Coordinates of C-alpha atoms in Angstrom, one line a residue:
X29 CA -228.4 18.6 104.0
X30 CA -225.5 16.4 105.3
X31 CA -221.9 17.7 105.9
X32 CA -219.1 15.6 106.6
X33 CA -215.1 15.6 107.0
X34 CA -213.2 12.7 107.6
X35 CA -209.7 13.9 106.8
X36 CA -207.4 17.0 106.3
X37 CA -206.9 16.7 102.6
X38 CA -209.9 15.4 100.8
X39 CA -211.7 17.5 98.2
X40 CA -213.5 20.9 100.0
X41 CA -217.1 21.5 98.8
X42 CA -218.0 23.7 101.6
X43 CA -216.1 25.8 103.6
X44 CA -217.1 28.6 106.9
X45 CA -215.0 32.0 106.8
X46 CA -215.9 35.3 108.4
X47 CA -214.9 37.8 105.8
X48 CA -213.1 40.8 108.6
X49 CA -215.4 44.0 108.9
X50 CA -216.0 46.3 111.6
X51 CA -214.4 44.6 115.1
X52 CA -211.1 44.6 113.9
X53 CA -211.6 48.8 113.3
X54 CA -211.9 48.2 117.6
X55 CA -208.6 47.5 117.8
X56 CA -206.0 49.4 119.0
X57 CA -202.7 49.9 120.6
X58 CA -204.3 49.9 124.3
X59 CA -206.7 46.7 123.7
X60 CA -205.4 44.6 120.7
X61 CA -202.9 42.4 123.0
X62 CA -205.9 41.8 125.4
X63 CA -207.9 40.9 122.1
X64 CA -204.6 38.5 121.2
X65 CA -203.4 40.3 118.0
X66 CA -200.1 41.2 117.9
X67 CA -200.7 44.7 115.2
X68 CA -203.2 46.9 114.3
X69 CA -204.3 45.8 111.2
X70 CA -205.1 48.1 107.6
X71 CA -208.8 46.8 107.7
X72 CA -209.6 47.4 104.1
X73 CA -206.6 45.5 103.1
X74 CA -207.7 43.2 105.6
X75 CA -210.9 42.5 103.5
X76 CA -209.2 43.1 100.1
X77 CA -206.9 39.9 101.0
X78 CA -210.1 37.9 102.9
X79 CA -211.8 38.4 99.4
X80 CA -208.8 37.3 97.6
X81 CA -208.8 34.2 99.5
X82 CA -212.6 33.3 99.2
X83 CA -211.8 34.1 95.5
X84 CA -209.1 31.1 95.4
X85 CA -211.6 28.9 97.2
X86 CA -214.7 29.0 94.9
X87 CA -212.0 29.0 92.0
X88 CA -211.7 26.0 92.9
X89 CA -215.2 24.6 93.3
X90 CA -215.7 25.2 97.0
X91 CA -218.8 26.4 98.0
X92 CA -218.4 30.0 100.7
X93 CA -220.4 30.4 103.6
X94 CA -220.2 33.5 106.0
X95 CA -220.3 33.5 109.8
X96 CA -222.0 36.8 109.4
X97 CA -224.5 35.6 106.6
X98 CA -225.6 32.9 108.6
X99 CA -225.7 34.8 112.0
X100 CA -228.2 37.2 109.9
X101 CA -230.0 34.4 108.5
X102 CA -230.4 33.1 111.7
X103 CA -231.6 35.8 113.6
X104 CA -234.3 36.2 111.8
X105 CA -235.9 33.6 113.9
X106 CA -237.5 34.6 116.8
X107 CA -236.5 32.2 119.1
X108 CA -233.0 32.5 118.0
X109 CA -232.8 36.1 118.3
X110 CA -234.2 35.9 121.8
X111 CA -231.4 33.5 122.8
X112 CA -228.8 35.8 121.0
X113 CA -229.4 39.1 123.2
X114 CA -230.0 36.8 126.6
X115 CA -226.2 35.4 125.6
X116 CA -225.3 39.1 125.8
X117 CA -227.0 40.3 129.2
X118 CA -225.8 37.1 130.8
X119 CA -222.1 39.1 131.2
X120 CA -222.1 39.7 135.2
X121 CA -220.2 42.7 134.5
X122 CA -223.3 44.9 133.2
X123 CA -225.2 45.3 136.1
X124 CA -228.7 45.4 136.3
X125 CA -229.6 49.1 135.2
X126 CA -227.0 49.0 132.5
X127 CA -228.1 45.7 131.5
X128 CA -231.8 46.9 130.8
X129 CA -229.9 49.5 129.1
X130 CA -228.5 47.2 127.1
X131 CA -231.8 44.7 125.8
X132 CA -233.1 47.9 124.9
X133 CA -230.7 48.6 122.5
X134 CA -230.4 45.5 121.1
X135 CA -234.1 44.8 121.3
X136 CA -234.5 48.0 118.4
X137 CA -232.0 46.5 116.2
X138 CA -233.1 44.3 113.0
X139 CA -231.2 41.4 112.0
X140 CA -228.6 42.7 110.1
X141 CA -227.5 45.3 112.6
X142 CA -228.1 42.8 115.2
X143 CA -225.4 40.6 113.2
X144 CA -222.9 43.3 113.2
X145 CA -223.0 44.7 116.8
X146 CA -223.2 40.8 118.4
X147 CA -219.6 40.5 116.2
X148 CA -218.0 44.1 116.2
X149 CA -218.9 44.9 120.0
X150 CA -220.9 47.7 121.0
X151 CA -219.1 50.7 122.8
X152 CA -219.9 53.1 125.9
X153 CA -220.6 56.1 123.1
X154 CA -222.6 53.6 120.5
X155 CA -225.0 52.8 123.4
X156 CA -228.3 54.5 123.3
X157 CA -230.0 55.8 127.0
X158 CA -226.7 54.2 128.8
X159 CA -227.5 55.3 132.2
X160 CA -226.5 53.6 136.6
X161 CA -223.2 53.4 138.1
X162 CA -221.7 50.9 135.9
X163 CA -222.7 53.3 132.5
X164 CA -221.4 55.8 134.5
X165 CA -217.8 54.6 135.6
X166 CA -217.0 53.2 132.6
X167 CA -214.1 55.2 130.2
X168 CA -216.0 56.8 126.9
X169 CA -214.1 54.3 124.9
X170 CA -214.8 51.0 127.4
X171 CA -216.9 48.4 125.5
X172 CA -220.5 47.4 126.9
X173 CA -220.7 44.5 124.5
X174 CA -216.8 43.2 123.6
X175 CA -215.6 43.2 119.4
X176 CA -214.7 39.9 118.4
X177 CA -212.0 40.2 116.2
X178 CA -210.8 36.7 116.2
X179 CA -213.8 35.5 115.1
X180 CA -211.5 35.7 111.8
X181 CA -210.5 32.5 112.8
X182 CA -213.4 30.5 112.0
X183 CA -211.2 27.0 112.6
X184 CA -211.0 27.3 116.3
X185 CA -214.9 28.0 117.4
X186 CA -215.6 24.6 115.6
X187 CA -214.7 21.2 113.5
X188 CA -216.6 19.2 111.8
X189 CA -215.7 15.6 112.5
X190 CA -217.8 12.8 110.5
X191 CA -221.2 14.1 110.2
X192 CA -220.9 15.5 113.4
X193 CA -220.1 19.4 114.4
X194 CA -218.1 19.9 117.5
X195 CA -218.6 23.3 118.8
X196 CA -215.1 24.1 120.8
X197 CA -214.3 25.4 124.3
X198 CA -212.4 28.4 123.6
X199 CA -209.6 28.9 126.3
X200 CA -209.3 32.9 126.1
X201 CA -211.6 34.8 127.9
X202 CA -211.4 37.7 124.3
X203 CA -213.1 34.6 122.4
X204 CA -215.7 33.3 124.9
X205 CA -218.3 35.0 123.3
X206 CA -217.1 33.7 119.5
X207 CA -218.8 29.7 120.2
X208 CA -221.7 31.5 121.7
X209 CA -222.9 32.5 118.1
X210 CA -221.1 29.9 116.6
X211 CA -223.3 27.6 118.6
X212 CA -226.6 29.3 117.9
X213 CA -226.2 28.7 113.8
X214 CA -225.4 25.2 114.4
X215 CA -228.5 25.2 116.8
X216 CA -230.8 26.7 115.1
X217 CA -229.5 28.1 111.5
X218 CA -232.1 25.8 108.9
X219 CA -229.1 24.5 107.1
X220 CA -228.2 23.1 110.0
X221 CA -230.8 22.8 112.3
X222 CA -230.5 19.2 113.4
X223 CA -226.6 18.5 112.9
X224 CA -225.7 15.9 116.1
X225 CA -223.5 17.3 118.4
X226 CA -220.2 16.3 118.9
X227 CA -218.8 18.6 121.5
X228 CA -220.0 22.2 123.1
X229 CA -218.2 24.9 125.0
X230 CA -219.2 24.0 128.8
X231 CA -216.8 21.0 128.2
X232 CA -213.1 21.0 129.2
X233 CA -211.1 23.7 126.6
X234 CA -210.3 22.6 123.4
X235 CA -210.1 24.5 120.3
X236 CA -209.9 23.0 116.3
X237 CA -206.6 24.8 115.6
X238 CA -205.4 21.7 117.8
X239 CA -207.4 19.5 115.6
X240 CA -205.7 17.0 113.0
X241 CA -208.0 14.9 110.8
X242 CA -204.6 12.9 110.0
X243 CA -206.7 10.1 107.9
X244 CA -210.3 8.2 108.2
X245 CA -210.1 6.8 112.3
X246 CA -206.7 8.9 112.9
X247 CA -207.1 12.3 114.7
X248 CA -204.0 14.2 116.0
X249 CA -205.0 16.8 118.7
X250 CA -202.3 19.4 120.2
X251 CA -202.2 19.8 124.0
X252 CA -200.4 23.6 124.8
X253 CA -201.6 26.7 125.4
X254 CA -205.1 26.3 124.0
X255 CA -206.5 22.6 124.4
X256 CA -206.0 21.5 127.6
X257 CA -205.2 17.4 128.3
X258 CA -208.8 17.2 129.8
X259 CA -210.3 18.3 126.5
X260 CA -208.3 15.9 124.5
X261 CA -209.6 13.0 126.4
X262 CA -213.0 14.2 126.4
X263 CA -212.6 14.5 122.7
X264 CA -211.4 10.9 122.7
X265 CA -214.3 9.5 125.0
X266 CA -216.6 11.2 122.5
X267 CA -215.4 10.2 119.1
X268 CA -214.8 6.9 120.0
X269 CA -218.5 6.7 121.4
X270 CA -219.0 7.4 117.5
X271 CA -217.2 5.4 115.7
X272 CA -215.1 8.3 113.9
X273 CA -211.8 7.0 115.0
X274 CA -209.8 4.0 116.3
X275 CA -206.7 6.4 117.5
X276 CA -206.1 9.9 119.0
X277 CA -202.6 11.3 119.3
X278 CA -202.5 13.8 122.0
X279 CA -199.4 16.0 121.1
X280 CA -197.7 18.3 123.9
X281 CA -196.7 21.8 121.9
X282 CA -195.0 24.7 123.5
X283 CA -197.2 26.6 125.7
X284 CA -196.0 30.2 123.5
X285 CA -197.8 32.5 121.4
X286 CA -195.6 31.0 118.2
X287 CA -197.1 27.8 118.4
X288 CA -200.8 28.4 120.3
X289 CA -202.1 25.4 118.4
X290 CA -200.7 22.0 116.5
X291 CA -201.5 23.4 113.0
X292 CA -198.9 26.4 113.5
X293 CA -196.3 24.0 113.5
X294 CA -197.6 21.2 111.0
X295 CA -200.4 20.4 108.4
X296 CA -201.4 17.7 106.2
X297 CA -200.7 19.1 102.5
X298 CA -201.1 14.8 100.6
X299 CA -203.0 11.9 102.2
X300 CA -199.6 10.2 103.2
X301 CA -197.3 13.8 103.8
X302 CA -197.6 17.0 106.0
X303 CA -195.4 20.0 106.2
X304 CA -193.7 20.7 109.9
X305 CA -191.3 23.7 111.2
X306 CA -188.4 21.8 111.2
X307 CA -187.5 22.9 114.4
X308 CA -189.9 20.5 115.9
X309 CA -189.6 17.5 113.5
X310 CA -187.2 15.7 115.6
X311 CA -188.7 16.3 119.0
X312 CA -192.8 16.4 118.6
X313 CA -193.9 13.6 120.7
X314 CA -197.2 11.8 120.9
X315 CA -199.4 10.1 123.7
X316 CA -201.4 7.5 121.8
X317 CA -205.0 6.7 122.7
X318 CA -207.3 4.3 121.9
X319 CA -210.2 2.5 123.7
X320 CA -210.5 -1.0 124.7
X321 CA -213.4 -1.7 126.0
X322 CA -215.3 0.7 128.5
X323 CA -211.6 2.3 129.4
X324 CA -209.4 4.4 127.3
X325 CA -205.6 3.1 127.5
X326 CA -202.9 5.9 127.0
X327 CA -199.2 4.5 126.0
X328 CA -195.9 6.4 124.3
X329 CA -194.5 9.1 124.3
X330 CA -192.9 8.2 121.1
X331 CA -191.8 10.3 117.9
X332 CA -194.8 12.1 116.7
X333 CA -194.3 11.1 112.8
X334 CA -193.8 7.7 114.0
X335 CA -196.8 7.2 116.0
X336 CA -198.9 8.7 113.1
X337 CA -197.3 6.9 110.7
X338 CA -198.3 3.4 113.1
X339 CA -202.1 4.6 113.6
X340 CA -202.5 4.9 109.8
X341 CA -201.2 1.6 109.0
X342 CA -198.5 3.1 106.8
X343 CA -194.6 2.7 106.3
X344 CA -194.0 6.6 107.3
X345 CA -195.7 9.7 107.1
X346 CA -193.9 11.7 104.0
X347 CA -192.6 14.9 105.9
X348 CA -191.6 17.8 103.5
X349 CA -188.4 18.4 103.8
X350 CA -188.2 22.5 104.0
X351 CA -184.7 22.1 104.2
X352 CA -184.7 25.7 106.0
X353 CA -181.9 27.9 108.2
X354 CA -182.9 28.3 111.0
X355 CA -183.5 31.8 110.6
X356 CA -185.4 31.7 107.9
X357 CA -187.4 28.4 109.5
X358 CA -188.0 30.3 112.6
X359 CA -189.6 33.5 110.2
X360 CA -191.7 31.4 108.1
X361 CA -193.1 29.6 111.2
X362 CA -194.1 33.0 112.8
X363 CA -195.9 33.9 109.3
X364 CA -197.7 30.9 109.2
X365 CA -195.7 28.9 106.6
X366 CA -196.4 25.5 107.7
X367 CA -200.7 26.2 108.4
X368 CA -202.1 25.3 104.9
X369 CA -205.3 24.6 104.0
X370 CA -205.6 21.9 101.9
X371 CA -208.7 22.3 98.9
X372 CA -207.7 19.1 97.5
X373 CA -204.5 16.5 97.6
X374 CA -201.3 17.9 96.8
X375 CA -203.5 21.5 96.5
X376 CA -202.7 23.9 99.2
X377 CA -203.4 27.5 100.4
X378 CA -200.1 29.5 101.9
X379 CA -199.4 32.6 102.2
X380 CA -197.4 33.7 99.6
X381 CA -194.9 35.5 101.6
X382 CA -192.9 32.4 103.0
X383 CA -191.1 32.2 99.7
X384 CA -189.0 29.2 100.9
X385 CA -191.6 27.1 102.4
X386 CA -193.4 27.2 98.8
X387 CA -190.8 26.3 96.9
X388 CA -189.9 23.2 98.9
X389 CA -193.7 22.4 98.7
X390 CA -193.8 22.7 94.7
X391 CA -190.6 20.6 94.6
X392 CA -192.2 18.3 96.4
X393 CA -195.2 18.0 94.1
X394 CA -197.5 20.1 96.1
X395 CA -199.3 22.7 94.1
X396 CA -199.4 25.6 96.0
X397 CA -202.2 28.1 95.4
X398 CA -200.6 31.5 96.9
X399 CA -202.2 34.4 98.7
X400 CA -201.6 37.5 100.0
X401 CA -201.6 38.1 104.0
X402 CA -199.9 41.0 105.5
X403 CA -202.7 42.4 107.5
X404 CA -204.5 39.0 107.9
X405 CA -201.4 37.7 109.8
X406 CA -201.7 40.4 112.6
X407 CA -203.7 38.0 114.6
X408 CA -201.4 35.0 114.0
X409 CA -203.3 32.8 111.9
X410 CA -202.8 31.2 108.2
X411 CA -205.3 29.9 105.5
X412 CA -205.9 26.7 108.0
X413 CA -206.8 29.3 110.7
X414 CA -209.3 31.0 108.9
X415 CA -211.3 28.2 107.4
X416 CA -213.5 26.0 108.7
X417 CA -214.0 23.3 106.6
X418 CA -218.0 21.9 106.5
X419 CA -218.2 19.2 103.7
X420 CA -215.6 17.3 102.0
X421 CA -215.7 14.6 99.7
X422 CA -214.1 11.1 101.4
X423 CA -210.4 10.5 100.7
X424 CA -209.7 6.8 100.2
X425 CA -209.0 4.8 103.1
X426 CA -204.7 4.3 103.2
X427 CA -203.7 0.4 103.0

């Protein structure tokens, strides 16, 4: 079966989410800034709201698939559950007795429960026959195998560009693990089995919340706190080797929590238009890249619209005028207003809690398919965040 994705906005036929279950019950008010959410999440809300938004997805005709289904699927296989529990006793922290300890346990478990503990952790008290100094100094509560609770996040572990899957470089050391089992259903997951290889996480960091299919040969990719300047070149090097663009913009963000990656400030809601806090409209600069010959050539800065706008042979890129306060701007932006996930053109996914943002999108011609996200915002992240889009259907190539 062939996936592709060429653009931001084109129709979505098949999507990757990880519906929230037991790793986000891990956190709590000692670990869950180490584990990079900002609350403690209600978890069955949590799941009531995930199931809300797969709802709006296949209402839509877009086919669901589950990090954890998948992971099940896949470890069915021999070979990939071998490679699954060596990923695990690889952590230098576990020692050698505890790390026997350790295969042990995860040797007796069957798929299914294999799944869950590789993705909700496995703690000092879970472990079975824990024994050696490291068993031993560890606090009741420590984890032996770390929760993942980001892996709610499905856009940052990997992006599909062309037919191609890039499998990311995760900056944070709490998500390390997350392209680890990402990887291994790319690898070896039969749906997938086969799929080239665009990028994989022993490159330079880069993560797909930085990662704007702005049009067909036109990829935006933020440089901040989580993609680092090295990955966006390698990135470059590597799609242009491919053929799947003509242009990079590499796109300095503030290095902050508010704005960890380029769609927190800015998405692509039209083929031609994108929503943007309008805090940054003004003042987002570009570095454009292209290749000539063996050599990549790097020129700007210059306005980020207007760059875009050049490197997709259009006029100007339609911003959407929020026409916020800055108040109210700065609110929206921190509930993750302006990360949409387009299904279709002019069809978006927001949260339905930034009111404002909305409204200026539906007066703009956007229609806005609104759901709810109280405790799915804990871990800063929108309906882009939490999506990973697989397949969709080619968007006309822009004049």
């Amino acid at each position: 079966m062939t996936h592709q994705v060429r653009s931001e906005v084109g129709r979505l036929r098949t999507v990757l989410l990880h519906r929230p279950g037991p790793e986000l019950k891990r956190l709590t008010p000692r670990n869950n800034d180490s584990l990079l959410f900002d609350g403690i999440p209600w978890v069955d809300k949590a799941q009531d709201e995930h199931d809300a938004f797969a709802g709006a997805l296949r209402g839509h005709g877009v086919e669901v698939l589950y990090v954890h289904e998948l992971l099940r699927q896949t470890l069915e296989l021999p070979d990939a559950r071998a490679a699954a529990v060596e990923s695990v006793l690889a952590d230098q922290r576990l020692g050698d007795t505890l790390r026997a300890s350790v295969r042990s346990h995860l040797e007796d478990l069957d798929a299914e429960h294999l799944a869950t503990t590789l993705i909700a952790g496995l703690s000092h008290e879970e472990l079975r026959g824990g024994n050696g100094l490291v068993y031993t100094l560890l606090d009741s509560h420590d984890f032996v195998i770390d929760p993942l609770p980001n892996l709610l996040f499905t856009r940052d572990s990997s992006v599909w560009i062309g037919d191609q899957v890039a499998v990311t470089s995760l900056a944070m050391p709490a998500r390390h693990r997350e392209t680890t089992l990402t990887d291994l259903i790319y690898t070896r997951h039969p749906r997938f089995r086969g799929t080239p290889r665009l990028y994989d996480p022993s490159l330079e960091h880069l993560e797909g919340g930085d990662v704007l299919l702005l049009a067909p040969g036109v990829i935006a990719v933020g440089v901040g706190e989580r993609t680092t300047p090295a990955g966006a070149e390698r990135l470059a090097r590597r799609i242009f080797a491919a053929g799947f663009a003509h242009t990079l913009l590499a796109v300095p963000i503030a290095q902050e929590r508010a704005t960890m990656h380029l769609d927190t400030v800015c998405t692509m809601v039209d083929v031609d238009a994108m929503v943007m806090y309008p805090k940054v409209a003004d003042t987002l600069m570009a570095y454009t890249v292209t290749q000539q010959g063996d050599e990549q050539v790097v020129s700007g800065p210059s306005p980020f619209l207007a760059a875009a706008a050049k490197a997709m042979n259009i006029d100007a890129l339609r911003l959407i005028d929020t026409g916020l306060d800055p108040v109210t701007a700065e609110r929206e932006q921190w509930d993750d207003g302006n990360n949409t996930l387009c299904v279709a053109p002019r069809l978006a996914v927001a949260y339905e809690r930034n009111v404002e943002t909305n409204s200026r999108l539906e007066d703009a011609g956007i229609e806005v398919v609104r759901i709810s996200g109280s405790e799915l915002g804990s871990g800063r992240g929108g309906p882009r965040c939490m999506s990973c889009p697989v397949d969709r259907v080619p968007t006309a190539k822009l004049p």
